[in-house]
XYZ file of C-alpha atoms in Angstrom:
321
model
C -8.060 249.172 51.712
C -11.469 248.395 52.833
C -12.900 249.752 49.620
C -10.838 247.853 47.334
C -11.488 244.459 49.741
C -14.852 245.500 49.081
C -14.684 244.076 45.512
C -13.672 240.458 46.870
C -16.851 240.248 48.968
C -17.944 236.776 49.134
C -21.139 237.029 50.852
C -23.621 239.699 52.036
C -22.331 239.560 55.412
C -18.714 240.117 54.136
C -19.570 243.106 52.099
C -21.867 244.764 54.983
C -19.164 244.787 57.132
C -16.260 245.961 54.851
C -18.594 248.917 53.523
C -19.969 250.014 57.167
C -16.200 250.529 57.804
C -15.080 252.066 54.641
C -17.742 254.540 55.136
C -16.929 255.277 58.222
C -13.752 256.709 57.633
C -14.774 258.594 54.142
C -17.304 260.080 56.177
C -14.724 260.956 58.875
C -12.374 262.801 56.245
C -15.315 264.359 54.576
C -15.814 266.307 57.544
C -12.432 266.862 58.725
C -12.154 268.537 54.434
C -14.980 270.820 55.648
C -13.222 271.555 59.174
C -10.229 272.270 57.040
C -11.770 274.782 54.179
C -13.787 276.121 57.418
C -10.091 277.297 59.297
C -8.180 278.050 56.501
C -10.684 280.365 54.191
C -10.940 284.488 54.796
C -14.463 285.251 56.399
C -15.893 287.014 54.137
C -15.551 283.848 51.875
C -16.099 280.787 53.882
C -19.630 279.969 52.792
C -18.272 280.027 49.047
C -15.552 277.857 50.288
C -17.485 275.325 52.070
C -19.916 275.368 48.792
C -17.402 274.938 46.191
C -16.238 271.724 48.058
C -19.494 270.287 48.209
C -19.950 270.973 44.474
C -17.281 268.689 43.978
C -18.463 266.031 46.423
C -21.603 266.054 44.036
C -19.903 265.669 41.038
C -17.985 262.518 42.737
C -21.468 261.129 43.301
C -22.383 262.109 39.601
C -19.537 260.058 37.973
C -20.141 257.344 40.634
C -24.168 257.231 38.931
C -23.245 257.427 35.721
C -20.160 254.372 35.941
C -23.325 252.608 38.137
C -25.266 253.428 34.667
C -22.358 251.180 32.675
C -22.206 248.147 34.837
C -23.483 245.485 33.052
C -20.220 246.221 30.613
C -17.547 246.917 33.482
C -15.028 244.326 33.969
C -16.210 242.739 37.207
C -19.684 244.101 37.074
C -20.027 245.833 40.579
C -16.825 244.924 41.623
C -15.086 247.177 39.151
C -17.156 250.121 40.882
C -15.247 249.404 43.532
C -11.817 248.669 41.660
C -12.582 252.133 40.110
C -12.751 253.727 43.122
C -9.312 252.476 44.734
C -8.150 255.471 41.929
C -9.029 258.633 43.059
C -8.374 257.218 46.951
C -4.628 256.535 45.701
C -4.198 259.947 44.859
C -5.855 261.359 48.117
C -3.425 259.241 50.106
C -0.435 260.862 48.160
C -1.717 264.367 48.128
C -2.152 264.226 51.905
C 1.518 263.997 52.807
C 2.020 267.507 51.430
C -1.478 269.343 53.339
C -0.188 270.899 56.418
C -1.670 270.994 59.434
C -4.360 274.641 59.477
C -3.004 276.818 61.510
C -5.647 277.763 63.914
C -5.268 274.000 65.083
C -1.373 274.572 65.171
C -1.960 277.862 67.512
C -4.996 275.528 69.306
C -1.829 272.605 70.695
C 0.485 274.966 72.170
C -1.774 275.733 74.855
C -3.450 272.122 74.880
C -2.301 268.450 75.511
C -3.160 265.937 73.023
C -5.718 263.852 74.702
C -7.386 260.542 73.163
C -10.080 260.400 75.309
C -14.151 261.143 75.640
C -13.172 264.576 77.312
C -13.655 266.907 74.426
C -16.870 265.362 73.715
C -17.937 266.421 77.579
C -16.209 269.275 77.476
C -18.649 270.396 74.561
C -21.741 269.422 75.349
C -20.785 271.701 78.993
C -19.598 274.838 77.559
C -22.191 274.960 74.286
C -24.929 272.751 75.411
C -27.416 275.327 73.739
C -25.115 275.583 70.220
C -25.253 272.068 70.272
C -28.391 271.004 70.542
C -29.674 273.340 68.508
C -27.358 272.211 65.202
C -28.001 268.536 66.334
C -31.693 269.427 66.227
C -32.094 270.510 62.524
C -29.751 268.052 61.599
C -31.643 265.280 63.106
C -35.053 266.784 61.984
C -33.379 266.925 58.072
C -32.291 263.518 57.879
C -35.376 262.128 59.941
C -37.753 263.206 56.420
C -34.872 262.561 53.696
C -33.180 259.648 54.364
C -37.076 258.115 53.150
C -37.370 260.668 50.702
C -34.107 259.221 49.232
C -34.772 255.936 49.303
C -38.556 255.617 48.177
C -37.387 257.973 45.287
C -37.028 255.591 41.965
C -39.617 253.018 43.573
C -42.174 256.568 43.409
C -41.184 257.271 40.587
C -41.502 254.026 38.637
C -44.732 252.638 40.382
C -46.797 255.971 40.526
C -45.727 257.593 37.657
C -44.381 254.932 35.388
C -41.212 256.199 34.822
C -38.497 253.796 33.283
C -34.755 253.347 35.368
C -33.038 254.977 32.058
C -35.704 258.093 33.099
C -34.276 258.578 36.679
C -31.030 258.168 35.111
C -30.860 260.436 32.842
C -32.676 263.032 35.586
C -30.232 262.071 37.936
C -27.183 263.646 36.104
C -28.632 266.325 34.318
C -31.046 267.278 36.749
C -27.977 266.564 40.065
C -25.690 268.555 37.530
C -27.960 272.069 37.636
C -28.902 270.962 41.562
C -25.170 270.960 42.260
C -24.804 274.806 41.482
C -26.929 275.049 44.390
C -24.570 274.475 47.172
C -21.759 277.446 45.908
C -24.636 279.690 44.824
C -26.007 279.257 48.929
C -22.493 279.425 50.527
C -22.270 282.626 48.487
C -25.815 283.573 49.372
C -24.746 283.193 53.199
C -21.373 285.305 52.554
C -23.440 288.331 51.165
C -26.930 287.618 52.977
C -25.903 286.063 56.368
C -26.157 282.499 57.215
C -29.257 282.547 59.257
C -31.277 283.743 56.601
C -30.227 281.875 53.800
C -30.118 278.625 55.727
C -34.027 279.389 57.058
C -34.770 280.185 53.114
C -33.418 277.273 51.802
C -34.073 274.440 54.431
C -38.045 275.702 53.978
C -38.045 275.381 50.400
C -36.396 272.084 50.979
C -39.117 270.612 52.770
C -41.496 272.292 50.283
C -40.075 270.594 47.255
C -39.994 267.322 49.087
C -43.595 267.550 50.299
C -44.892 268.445 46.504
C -42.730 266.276 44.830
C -44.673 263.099 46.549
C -47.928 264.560 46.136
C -48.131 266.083 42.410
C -47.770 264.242 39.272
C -46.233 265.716 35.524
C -43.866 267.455 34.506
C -43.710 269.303 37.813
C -41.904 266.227 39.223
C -38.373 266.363 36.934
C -38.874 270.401 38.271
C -39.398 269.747 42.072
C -36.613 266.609 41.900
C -33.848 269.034 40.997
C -35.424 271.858 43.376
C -35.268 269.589 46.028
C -31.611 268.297 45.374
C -30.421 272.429 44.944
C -32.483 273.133 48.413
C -31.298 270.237 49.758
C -27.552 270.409 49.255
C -27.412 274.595 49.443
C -29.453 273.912 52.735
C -26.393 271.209 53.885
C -23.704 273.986 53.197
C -25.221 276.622 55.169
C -25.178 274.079 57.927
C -21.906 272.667 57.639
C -20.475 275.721 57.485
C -22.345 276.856 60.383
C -22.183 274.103 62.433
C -18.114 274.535 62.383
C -18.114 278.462 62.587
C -20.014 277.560 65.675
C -17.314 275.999 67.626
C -13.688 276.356 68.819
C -10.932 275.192 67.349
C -10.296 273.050 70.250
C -13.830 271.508 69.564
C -14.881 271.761 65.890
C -13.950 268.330 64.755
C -15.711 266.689 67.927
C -18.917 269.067 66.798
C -18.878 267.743 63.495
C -19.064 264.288 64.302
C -21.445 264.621 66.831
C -23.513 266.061 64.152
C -22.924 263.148 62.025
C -24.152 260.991 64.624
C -27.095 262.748 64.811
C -27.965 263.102 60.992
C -27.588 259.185 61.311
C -29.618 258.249 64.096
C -32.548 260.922 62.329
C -32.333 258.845 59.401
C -32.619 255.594 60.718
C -35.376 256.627 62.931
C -37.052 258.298 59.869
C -37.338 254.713 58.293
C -38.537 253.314 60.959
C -41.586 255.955 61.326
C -42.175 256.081 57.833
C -42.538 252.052 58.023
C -45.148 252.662 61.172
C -46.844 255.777 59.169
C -47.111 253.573 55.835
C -49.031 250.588 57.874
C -51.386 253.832 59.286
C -51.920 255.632 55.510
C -51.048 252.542 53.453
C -48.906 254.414 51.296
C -45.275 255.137 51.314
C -45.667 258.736 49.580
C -48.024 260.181 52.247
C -45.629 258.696 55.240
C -43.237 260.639 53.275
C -44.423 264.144 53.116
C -45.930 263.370 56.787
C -41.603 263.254 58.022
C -41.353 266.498 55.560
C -43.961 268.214 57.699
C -42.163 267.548 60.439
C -38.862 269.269 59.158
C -40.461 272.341 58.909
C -39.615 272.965 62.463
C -35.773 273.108 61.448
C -36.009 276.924 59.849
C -37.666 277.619 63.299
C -35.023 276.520 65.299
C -31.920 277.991 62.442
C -34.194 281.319 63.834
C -32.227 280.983 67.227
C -28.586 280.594 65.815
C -26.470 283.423 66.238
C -25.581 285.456 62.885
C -21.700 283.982 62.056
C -21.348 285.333 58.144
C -18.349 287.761 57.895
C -16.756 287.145 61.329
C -13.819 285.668 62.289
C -14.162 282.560 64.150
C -12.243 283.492 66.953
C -15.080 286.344 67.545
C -17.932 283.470 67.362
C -16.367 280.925 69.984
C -12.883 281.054 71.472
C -10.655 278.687 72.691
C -9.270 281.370 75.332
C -12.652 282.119 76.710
């Protein structure tokens, strides 16, 4: 509903408002999806699980920049993005009468009261105050460097390189399309490999790419682009599927939104340093990699996570303990 009001927006106000809310509860049944694939998959396949579901998230964001690409000849003009997307949220709406609850949650409420209330919040931050923190941590420390990285991204590449909008385009959907592979290939990776390594190994080369791609110049920058976006989102699975392998049942949802809160405040506070490093360096790009030096403390702290690949999650953190 808010998506498709979205399209009758009157004024900036108006459609601040209707998309902060509309967000808010995509981003609330994103994660619950990953909490879902999390219960329901074997072990010894989660990572691929949790992978093959971002894959598709990316590929919603790929259609979503190429129909951006065609809206000076959409009905509406960027309304009809909007129109458009009232589609696909149709369907999820009648899919989602038939998808059962999983049945680790169905086990987890005969033995608990449903409760509306800040409890499970408290009683998370008291019994895994260490887990926690630490996911919070990289989380935070992730979106503190990219959430800049993101959004100085076309303005780099146009006013220190001279690239063209069509350019960044066109690298944004064949170069997303190979990063996309990324996030299967490192659930996969994590399945075979363990998490803890393959999260270290891809959150470092994350930062690497990220650093590089605001300091070099060439060809190396359609390379280190779609390096960065395969780091990047293999580096997200590994932690998503981490962060809810992590946690009890009675607790996993409540642990991925408090990760989600602190993904958000990282990358708000990352614009705001980058603004105070810019008026220090007087230039957006070093600011930049200065927030991606920073992140290289997350593969320090993944170093401290216990190993979770291959183990049931009842073994990692159990409601009955």
């Amino acid at each position: 509903l808010l998506t498709g009001l979205t399209a009758l927006a009157t004024d900036t106000q108006s459609f601040i408002v209707l998309q902060f809310f509309a967000r808010m509860f995509a981003v609330a049944e994103v994660l619950l999806a990953f909490v879902v694939i999390t219960e329901e998959i074997d072990a010894a396949h989660r990572g691929w699980g949790v992978g093959a579901l971002a894959a598709l998230g990316a590929c919603g964001s790929g259609l979503a920049l190429v129909l951006f690409s065609l809206i000076e000849v959409l009905p509406y003009g960027w309304r009809g993005l909007y129109l458009v997307g009232l589609i696909p949220l149709g369907f999820i709406s009648w899919m989602r009468r038939g998808l059962p609850e999983t049945r680790r949650f169905e086990r987890s409420l005969e033995r608990r009261p449903i409760r509306i209330d800040l409890a499970p919040l408290k009683q998370l931050i008291l019994r895994y105050p260490g887990r926690l923190f630490g996911i919070a941590s990289v989380v935070f420390l992730l979106s503190f460097a990219e959430h800049s990285a993101s959004f100085f991204g076309a303005k780099y590449l146009q006013e220190a390189h001279g690239w063209l909008p069509w350019h960044y385009s066109v690298m944004g959907v064949f170069g997303g399309f190979i990063g996309v592979f990324g996030s299967a290939y490192a659930g996969r990776l994590s399945d075979r490999m363990g998490r803890r390594r393959i999260a270290m190994i891809f959150l470092l080369l994350h930062c690497l790419c990220l650093i590089a791609f605001y300091q070099l110049s060439g060809l190396l920058l359609g390379l280190l682009w779609i390096g960065r976006v395969f780091t990047g989102i293999g580096g997200d699975v590994v932690l998503s599927t981490y962060g809810n392998e992590m946690f009890p049942t009675s607790h996993r949802s409540t642990a991925a939104g408090a990760r989600m809160v602190a993904g958000t405040i990282g990358g708000v506070l990352g614009l705001y340093a980058e603004s105070i490093l810019y008026g220090y360096f007087g230039s957006h790009w070093t600011a930049i990699s200065v927030l991606a030096a920073l992140a290289l403390f997350a593969p320090l702290i993944v170093r401290l996570f216990p190993e979770t690949s291959g183990k049931e999650l009842e073994q990692i953190a159990d409601d009955s303990r």
